Amino acid sequence: MKSPFLIGSIAALVLLSGCLSNSSPSAANPKGSSSSKQSGSFKVALLTLGPVDDAGWNALAYNGLQAVKTKLDAQVNNQVASGTQIKDALRSYAQQGYNLVIGHGYEYNAPAFDVAKNFPKTDFVTSSGSQTAPNLATFRFYLEQGFYLAGMMAAEMSKTGVIAQVGGDKVPPIASTFDAFEAGAKAANPKIKVLTVYTGNGNDVAAAKRATESVIAQHADFVIHQADNAAQGVFDACKEHHVFAFGANANQNDNQSGVVIASAVINADPAFVAVAQDVKDGTFKGSVRLVGMDTGAIEFDINPKFQAQIPAKVVASIQAAEAAIKSGKLVVPKLNF
Amino acid sequence: MSILSVRSIIATIPYAAPVAFAGLGESIGQLSGLINVGLEGMMLTGAYFALVGTTLFPGHFAVEAGFACGTIAAVLLAVISAIFTVWLNADQVVVGTAVNLLALGLTTTLFRDHYGQSGSLISLPSLHRTFGFDALTIAFLLLLPMSWFLVYRTGWGLAIRAAGDYPPAAESAGFSVRRLRTGAALIGGFMAGLGGAYLVLGTTATFTENMTAGRGFLAIALVTFGRWKPSWIALAALFLGLLDSLQYQLQATGIHISAYLLQSLPYLGALIVLSIAGTGSFAPKSLGIPLKSHE
Amino acid sequence: MISEHNKAKALLPSWASQLLLRSGLYILGFGLLLALTLATFHLPVFSSAELLFHGAFGDQFGIGRTASKATPLLLCGLGVIVAWKAGMFNIGGEGQFVSGGLLGAAVYPVLQSHHISGSIAIVCILVASAVGGAIWAGIAGFLKVRRGVDVVISTILLNFIAFQIMKWLVSGPMMEKSGGLPETPQITSKDILWHPNPQTDFHLGIAIAILVALVIWWIQYRTRFGLEMRVVGDNPTAARSNRLSSGRRQIEAMLISGALCGLAGGIEYSAMAGQIGLDFNQNWGFLAIPVALAAGLQPLYAIPSAIFFGSLFAGSVNLSRYTQSGDSVIYIIQAIVVLGLVAGQTWKMKSRRTGEVIG
């Protein structure tokens, strides 16, 4: 380089960022780079729309992948891919000989349908979505069942007669769970008022908190969320205004806010392990796998800390509804997408 | 609840404050002739290092440590920015863009390395609030008349404004325009860091990747919206906060207006106000122009 | 480096040797920078660099990945160049990208209802998207010239307005009818911009973008119109004394700039995405600013610059599979590259005016 100044400034900047980075020693180490050398073993890849540290939708898929790794001794890898990166990501995993590629979100379904026909040796699975092929299956996590029970609980316990739901983007998977929450609430108390608010951004915590405060100002005393990364904003608002919240996707009962009375949980581990086992055994079928409470993939976990505050009558009616859902007597409404 | 009740206005303050802090600092920078496109990055840096400060020094002064770390980090970024824009005559938009990229890359990388594996949402201690006010929003209310006085009633303020309008005039009055602009840039960085740290420790008590979500850019718009007057900027921030709150209330009452369109209102409003009023007579005349052009 | 330069000079026309020298120097510098940054964040330098390189050039997928990322970077970078050269600091490339893609997607159903398909449909989509981008940038140009509204501020606002309008359109008026997903209808496979191999992301867009770069260079440096646009940006006073209508040239520069960014959006829509969803904006308009700067605001240098940054982003996809922060580190590298270039330019100018003390 011809400019000492240039080199100096670059060095200074790099050193600066180095100092910042060294503030704690637990830095990134390439994970799996050594194991990627093994070939011929069973390989499973996961694609998520956002980083897997969201303690929610993406994190549960990552946990599912880890379960596949330990239970089936698979070699696993994961990547964030959204928008136009999706097809490329699906293809390059298939090209590298992965046996199973899981795309965690409805956004992966159409691209996977396109890619799957050219890679018959790889099986694809997407979470949500309706298109299937011999080597493309979809999971349909029946989270609506959990939301239905949450709606019942909220409606039976609400003192104000108003409950609310706060979402990020208004997309079908979110809208569908919100419909189920409302249906459950109306089933328990036809007069209940359900407020629905979307922030339009799953990362904006402040917006989620603001939206939650606005529904609380309209007398909501139970709030459920589908706010992804921004969920903490919902919980904080509930904590400040002393109302109850529900966790969603992951079990968020022990959130530090201490307001999560119950969680509607997706337990992806058994579903992921089961599909990976099918791939390994060569029994994979390209079908829609509707996984709900009957298989343990969906749970409604009441926070034990609040047991004293929940009337026995409410617990009983939820248990009855849960049994009805499991036996197929009660079919919770869901959107198809 | 009515939108204009005292309660709803007070409830809006914590949401308006981050943008107001950053906007106030940015107005002083702009008056001196610096437009800081990197404001978003400085806020994000302030937010991330507020998280770092709070987790590094748990205990009684965690929140204070968070604010200290957040503002220091943002000021460091402002120092880099000022070296380039003020002392090397680099283009301000270019440097601002780089600052945004640097902040986004740095905070995301560091956050994933240090906090990503925690597996649960982050919950931080936050500012103590009485009747909707906390120490910082009260300090901000005091800061408003002070900054107005500083900018419009002191010799330094006059010099700052001269540096932004016609730098040779400030030079001939015996001021160093570079020093004036550096000072303004550091104030801007400090306030942006404060805004970002407040977003973490005052508004939400948590951190997520890229959580500023465009608030820095909104603050830049607010400065023009508020015509470079501290109190107008604060009012404009409050007004946008109320609009946001109205937006959520409309949604909750089931009025089917697209949330997305409603969320574009602040930006559309700012654009309409700007285009009706024009900026010619109010804007600092040398805004965005490197000093060497005057030499 | 110098001897290489001389050798190149003997064989090639001077602009080509300049190009080679410049890109050679940059690649060397960037390689150093990359190594330093990777090391700073405790990533193993050589294996990371290998992953990056393999992701960008390792196989046909990698090359397709690089080309498909270089395309929007080059077109938006050219948009930045045209506007900035005319003194219009258009940082609204992202909004223009989005509005271009949207207008292209809006035209598609109309084409389908008139049974227009194939290459004519593609041309119509691309023209519509250029118009869409031009309209969006034109608003900022008009507001600047007629109302004195700062372009930086108005384009920031217009970006956010465009994003919200896009989200509204794809979840409402333009939403596909069948599944209720917030996306526009998928383009049928015969209307997709040509891919030599449908299994890779390599598509005609990169050729279009390079051709456009040549055209922009020709307009800027070989026509009176281009000269006037540059003069207006370089020296407004000289422009006025030559009775140039600076306002008009500035609006025209914004229109061209917007058309280029809009075209990028149209190509992304018709070649890559096939539909517009909530995540259509992937920051290309924003990331193209460093591309333009690294090229010294020269349209021809923008080609290697876009390919270089495109390969960086393509490679980072591969890197992100093995480290959590593989993709975000690239932003840091971009930022440091820009600041380094700015500092380098200042140093160059300072050394030209020897003895002059700044400050």
Coordinates of N, CA and C in Angstrom, one line a residue, chain B residues 80-223:
Chain B
I80 N -13.8 9.0 16.3 CA -13.3 8.5 15.0 C -14.0 9.3 13.9
S81 N -15.3 9.4 14.0 CA -16.1 10.1 13.0 C -15.6 11.6 12.8
A82 N -15.3 12.2 14.0 CA -14.8 13.6 13.9 C -13.4 13.7 13.3
I83 N -12.5 12.7 13.6 CA -11.2 12.8 13.0 C -11.3 12.8 11.5
F84 N -12.3 12.0 11.0 CA -12.4 11.9 9.5 C -13.1 13.1 9.0
T85 N -14.2 13.5 9.6 CA -15.0 14.5 8.9 C -14.5 15.9 9.2
V86 N -14.0 16.1 10.4 CA -13.5 17.5 10.7 C -12.1 17.7 10.4
W87 N -11.2 16.8 10.8 CA -9.8 17.0 10.6 C -9.2 16.5 9.3
L88 N -9.9 15.5 8.7 CA -9.4 15.0 7.4 C -10.3 15.5 6.2
N89 N -11.3 16.3 6.5 CA -12.2 16.9 5.5 C -12.9 15.8 4.7
A90 N -13.1 14.6 5.3 CA -13.8 13.6 4.5 C -15.2 13.9 4.4
D91 N -15.9 13.3 3.4 CA -17.3 13.5 3.2 C -18.1 12.9 4.4
Q92 N -19.0 13.7 4.9 CA -19.7 13.3 6.1 C -20.7 12.1 5.9
V93 N -21.3 12.1 4.7 CA -22.2 11.0 4.5 C -21.4 9.7 4.4
V94 N -20.3 9.7 3.7 CA -19.4 8.5 3.6 C -19.0 8.0 4.9
V95 N -18.5 8.9 5.8 CA -18.0 8.5 7.1 C -19.2 8.0 7.9
G96 N -20.3 8.6 7.8 CA -21.5 8.2 8.6 C -21.9 6.8 8.2
T97 N -21.9 6.5 6.9 CA -22.3 5.2 6.4 C -21.3 4.2 7.0
A98 N -20.0 4.5 7.0 CA -19.0 3.5 7.5 C -19.3 3.3 9.0
V99 N -19.6 4.4 9.7 CA -19.9 4.3 11.2 C -21.1 3.3 11.4
N100 N -22.1 3.5 10.6 CA -23.3 2.6 10.7 C -22.9 1.1 10.5
L101 N -22.1 0.9 9.5 CA -21.7 -0.5 9.2 C -20.9 -1.1 10.3
L102 N -19.9 -0.2 10.7 CA -19.0 -0.7 11.8 C -19.8 -1.0 13.1
A103 N -20.8 -0.1 13.4 CA -21.5 -0.4 14.6 C -22.4 -1.6 14.5
L104 N -23.0 -1.8 13.3 CA -23.9 -2.9 13.2 C -23.1 -4.2 13.2
G105 N -21.9 -4.2 12.5 CA -21.1 -5.4 12.5 C -20.5 -5.7 13.9
L106 N -20.0 -4.7 14.5 CA -19.3 -4.8 15.8 C -20.3 -5.3 16.9
T107 N -21.5 -4.6 17.0 CA -22.4 -5.0 18.1 C -23.0 -6.4 17.8
T108 N -23.3 -6.7 16.6 CA -23.9 -8.1 16.3 C -22.8 -9.1 16.6
T109 N -21.6 -8.9 16.1 CA -20.6 -9.9 16.3 C -20.3 -10.1 17.8
L110 N -20.1 -9.0 18.5 CA -19.8 -9.1 19.9 C -21.0 -9.7 20.7
F111 N -22.2 -9.3 20.3 CA -23.4 -9.8 21.1 C -23.5 -11.3 20.9
R112 N -23.3 -11.8 19.6 CA -23.4 -13.2 19.4 C -22.3 -14.0 20.1
D113 N -21.1 -13.4 20.2 CA -20.0 -14.1 20.8 C -20.2 -14.2 22.3
H114 N -20.7 -13.1 22.9 CA -20.7 -13.0 24.4 C -22.0 -13.3 25.0
Y115 N -23.1 -13.1 24.3 CA -24.4 -13.3 25.0 C -25.3 -14.3 24.2
G116 N -24.8 -14.7 23.0 CA -25.7 -15.5 22.1 C -26.1 -16.9 22.7
Q117 N -25.2 -17.5 23.5 CA -25.4 -18.8 23.9 C -26.3 -18.9 25.2
S118 N -26.7 -17.7 25.7 CA -27.3 -17.8 27.0 C -28.6 -18.6 27.0
G119 N -29.3 -18.6 25.8 CA -30.4 -19.5 25.6 C -31.7 -18.9 26.3
S120 N -31.6 -17.7 26.8 CA -32.9 -17.1 27.3 C -32.8 -15.6 27.0
L121 N -34.0 -15.0 27.0 CA -34.1 -13.6 26.8 C -33.3 -12.8 27.9
I122 N -32.8 -11.7 27.5 CA -32.0 -10.9 28.5 C -32.9 -10.0 29.2
S123 N -32.7 -10.0 30.5 CA -33.5 -9.1 31.4 C -32.6 -8.3 32.2
L124 N -32.6 -7.0 32.1 CA -31.6 -6.1 32.8 C -32.3 -5.3 33.8
P125 N -31.5 -4.8 34.8 CA -32.1 -3.8 35.7 C -32.3 -2.5 34.9
S126 N -33.3 -1.8 35.4 CA -33.6 -0.5 34.7 C -33.7 0.7 35.6
L127 N -33.8 1.8 35.0 CA -33.9 3.1 35.8 C -35.1 3.1 36.7
H128 N -35.0 3.6 37.9 CA -36.1 3.7 38.8 C -37.0 4.8 38.3
R129 N -38.3 4.5 38.3 CA -39.3 5.5 37.7 C -40.3 5.8 38.8
T130 N -40.6 7.2 39.0 CA -41.7 7.6 39.9 C -42.6 8.4 39.1
F131 N -43.9 8.1 39.1 CA -44.9 8.8 38.4 C -44.6 8.9 36.9
G132 N -44.0 7.9 36.4 CA -43.7 8.0 34.9 C -42.4 8.7 34.6
F133 N -41.7 9.3 35.5 CA -40.5 10.0 35.2 C -39.3 9.3 35.9
D134 N -38.2 9.3 35.2 CA -37.0 8.8 35.8 C -35.9 9.9 35.8
A135 N -34.8 9.6 36.4 CA -33.8 10.6 36.5 C -33.4 11.2 35.2
L136 N -33.3 10.4 34.2 CA -32.8 10.9 32.9 C -33.8 11.8 32.2
T137 N -35.1 11.4 32.2 CA -36.1 12.2 31.5 C -36.2 13.6 32.2
I138 N -36.1 13.6 33.6 CA -36.1 14.9 34.3 C -34.9 15.7 33.9
A139 N -33.7 15.0 33.9 CA -32.5 15.7 33.4 C -32.7 16.3 32.0
F140 N -33.3 15.5 31.2 CA -33.5 16.0 29.8 C -34.4 17.2 29.8
L141 N -35.4 17.3 30.6 CA -36.3 18.5 30.7 C -35.4 19.7 31.1
L142 N -34.5 19.4 32.0 CA -33.6 20.5 32.4 C -32.6 20.9 31.3
L143 N -32.3 19.9 30.5 CA -31.3 20.0 29.5 C -31.8 20.9 28.3
L144 N -33.1 20.8 28.2 CA -33.7 21.6 27.0 C -33.5 23.1 27.1
P145 N -33.9 23.7 28.2 CA -33.6 25.2 28.3 C -32.1 25.5 28.3
M146 N -31.3 24.5 29.0 CA -29.9 24.7 29.0 C -29.3 24.7 27.6
S147 N -29.7 23.7 26.8 CA -29.1 23.7 25.5 C -29.6 24.8 24.6
W148 N -30.8 25.2 24.8 CA -31.3 26.4 24.1 C -30.4 27.6 24.4
F149 N -30.2 27.8 25.8 CA -29.4 28.9 26.2 C -28.0 28.8 25.6
L150 N -27.4 27.6 25.7 CA -26.1 27.4 25.2 C -26.0 27.8 23.7
V151 N -26.9 27.4 23.0 CA -26.8 27.6 21.5 C -27.2 29.0 21.1
Y152 N -28.2 29.5 21.8 CA -28.8 30.8 21.3 C -28.4 32.0 22.1
R153 N -27.8 31.8 23.3 CA -27.5 32.9 24.1 C -26.1 33.1 24.6
T154 N -25.2 32.2 24.1 CA -23.8 32.3 24.6 C -22.9 32.5 23.4
G155 N -21.7 33.0 23.7 CA -20.7 33.2 22.6 C -20.4 31.9 21.9
W156 N -20.3 30.9 22.7 CA -19.9 29.6 22.1 C -21.0 29.1 21.1
G157 N -22.3 29.3 21.5 CA -23.4 29.0 20.7 C -23.4 29.8 19.4
L158 N -23.1 31.1 19.5 CA -23.0 31.9 18.3 C -21.9 31.4 17.4
A159 N -20.8 31.1 18.0 CA -19.7 30.6 17.2 C -20.1 29.3 16.5
I160 N -20.7 28.4 17.2 CA -21.2 27.1 16.7 C -22.1 27.4 15.4
R161 N -23.0 28.3 15.6 CA -23.9 28.6 14.5 C -23.2 29.2 13.4
A162 N -22.2 30.0 13.7 CA -21.4 30.7 12.6 C -20.7 29.6 11.9
A163 N -20.1 28.6 12.6 CA -19.4 27.5 12.0 C -20.3 26.7 11.0
G164 N -21.6 26.7 11.3 CA -22.5 25.9 10.5 C -23.0 26.8 9.3
D165 N -23.0 28.1 9.5 CA -23.6 29.0 8.4 C -22.5 29.5 7.5
Y166 N -21.4 30.0 8.1 CA -20.4 30.6 7.3 C -19.1 30.5 8.1
P167 N -18.4 29.4 7.9 CA -17.2 29.1 8.8 C -16.1 30.3 8.8
P168 N -15.9 31.0 7.6 CA -14.9 32.0 7.7 C -15.2 33.1 8.7
A169 N -16.5 33.3 8.9 CA -16.9 34.3 9.9 C -16.5 33.9 11.3
A170 N -16.7 32.6 11.6 CA -16.3 32.1 12.9 C -14.8 32.2 13.1
E171 N -14.1 31.8 12.0 CA -12.6 31.9 12.1 C -12.1 33.3 12.3
S172 N -12.7 34.3 11.6 CA -12.3 35.7 11.8 C -12.6 36.2 13.1
A173 N -13.6 35.6 13.8 CA -13.9 36.0 15.2 C -13.0 35.4 16.2
G174 N -12.0 34.6 15.7 CA -11.0 34.0 16.5 C -11.3 32.7 17.0
F175 N -12.3 32.0 16.5 CA -12.7 30.7 16.9 C -12.0 29.7 15.9
S176 N -11.7 28.5 16.4 CA -11.2 27.5 15.4 C -12.5 26.6 15.1
V177 N -12.8 26.7 13.8 CA -14.0 26.0 13.4 C -13.9 24.5 13.6
R178 N -12.6 24.0 13.4 CA -12.4 22.6 13.6 C -12.7 22.2 15.1
R179 N -12.2 23.0 16.0 CA -12.5 22.7 17.4 C -14.0 22.8 17.7
L180 N -14.6 23.8 17.2 CA -16.0 23.9 17.4 C -16.8 22.7 17.0
R181 N -16.5 22.3 15.7 CA -17.2 21.2 15.2 C -16.8 19.9 15.9
T182 N -15.6 19.7 16.3 CA -15.2 18.6 17.1 C -16.0 18.5 18.4
G183 N -16.1 19.7 19.0 CA -16.9 19.7 20.3 C -18.3 19.3 20.0
A184 N -18.9 19.9 18.9 CA -20.3 19.5 18.6 C -20.5 18.1 18.3
A185 N -19.5 17.5 17.6 CA -19.6 16.1 17.2 C -19.5 15.2 18.5
L186 N -18.7 15.6 19.4 CA -18.6 14.8 20.7 C -19.9 14.9 21.5
I187 N -20.4 16.1 21.5 CA -21.7 16.2 22.2 C -22.8 15.3 21.5
G188 N -22.7 15.3 20.2 CA -23.7 14.5 19.4 C -23.5 13.0 19.7
G189 N -22.2 12.6 19.8 CA -21.9 11.2 20.1 C -22.4 10.8 21.5
F190 N -22.1 11.8 22.5 CA -22.5 11.5 23.8 C -24.1 11.4 23.9
M191 N -24.8 12.3 23.3 CA -26.2 12.2 23.4 C -26.8 11.0 22.6
A192 N -26.2 10.6 21.5 CA -26.6 9.4 20.8 C -26.4 8.2 21.7
G193 N -25.2 8.1 22.4 CA -25.0 7.0 23.3 C -26.0 7.0 24.4
L194 N -26.3 8.2 24.9 CA -27.3 8.3 26.0 C -28.6 7.7 25.5
G195 N -29.0 8.1 24.3 CA -30.2 7.7 23.7 C -30.3 6.2 23.6
G196 N -29.2 5.6 23.1 CA -29.1 4.2 22.9 C -29.1 3.4 24.2
A197 N -28.4 4.0 25.2 CA -28.3 3.3 26.5 C -29.7 3.4 27.2
Y198 N -30.3 4.6 27.0 CA -31.7 4.7 27.6 C -32.7 3.7 27.0
L199 N -32.5 3.5 25.7 CA -33.4 2.5 25.0 C -33.3 1.1 25.7
V200 N -32.0 0.8 26.2 CA -31.8 -0.5 26.9 C -32.2 -0.4 28.3
L201 N -31.8 0.7 29.0 CA -31.9 0.7 30.5 C -33.1 1.5 31.0
G202 N -33.7 2.3 30.1 CA -34.8 3.1 30.5 C -36.1 2.6 29.9
T203 N -36.0 2.4 28.6 CA -37.3 2.0 27.9 C -37.6 0.5 28.0
T204 N -36.6 -0.4 27.8 CA -37.0 -1.8 27.6 C -36.4 -2.7 28.6
A205 N -35.2 -2.4 29.2 CA -34.5 -3.3 30.1 C -34.1 -4.6 29.4
T206 N -33.8 -4.6 28.2 CA -33.2 -5.7 27.5 C -32.4 -5.3 26.2
F207 N -31.7 -6.2 25.6 CA -31.1 -5.8 24.3 C -31.4 -6.9 23.3
T208 N -31.6 -6.5 22.0 CA -31.6 -7.5 20.9 C -30.8 -6.9 19.8
E209 N -30.4 -7.8 18.9 CA -29.6 -7.3 17.8 C -30.3 -6.2 17.0
N210 N -29.6 -5.2 16.6 CA -30.1 -4.1 15.8 C -31.4 -3.6 16.4
M211 N -31.4 -3.4 17.7 CA -32.7 -3.0 18.4 C -33.1 -1.6 18.2
T212 N -32.1 -0.7 17.7 CA -32.5 0.7 17.5 C -33.5 0.8 16.3
A213 N -33.5 -0.2 15.4 CA -34.5 -0.3 14.4 C -34.9 1.1 13.7
G214 N -33.8 1.8 13.3 CA -34.1 3.0 12.5 C -34.3 4.3 13.4
R215 N -34.2 4.2 14.7 CA -34.4 5.4 15.5 C -33.4 6.5 15.3
G216 N -32.2 6.1 14.9 CA -31.2 7.1 14.7 C -31.5 7.9 13.4
F217 N -32.1 7.3 12.4 CA -32.5 8.0 11.2 C -33.7 8.9 11.5
L218 N -34.6 8.4 12.3 CA -35.7 9.1 12.7 C -35.3 10.4 13.4
A219 N -34.2 10.3 14.3 CA -33.7 11.5 15.0 C -33.2 12.5 14.0
I220 N -32.5 12.0 13.0 CA -32.0 13.0 12.0 C -33.2 13.8 11.4
A221 N -34.2 13.0 11.0 CA -35.4 13.7 10.4 C -36.0 14.7 11.4
L222 N -36.0 14.3 12.7 CA -36.6 15.1 13.7 C -36.0 16.5 13.8
V223 N -34.7 16.5 13.7 CA -33.9 17.7 13.8 C -34.4 18.8 12.8

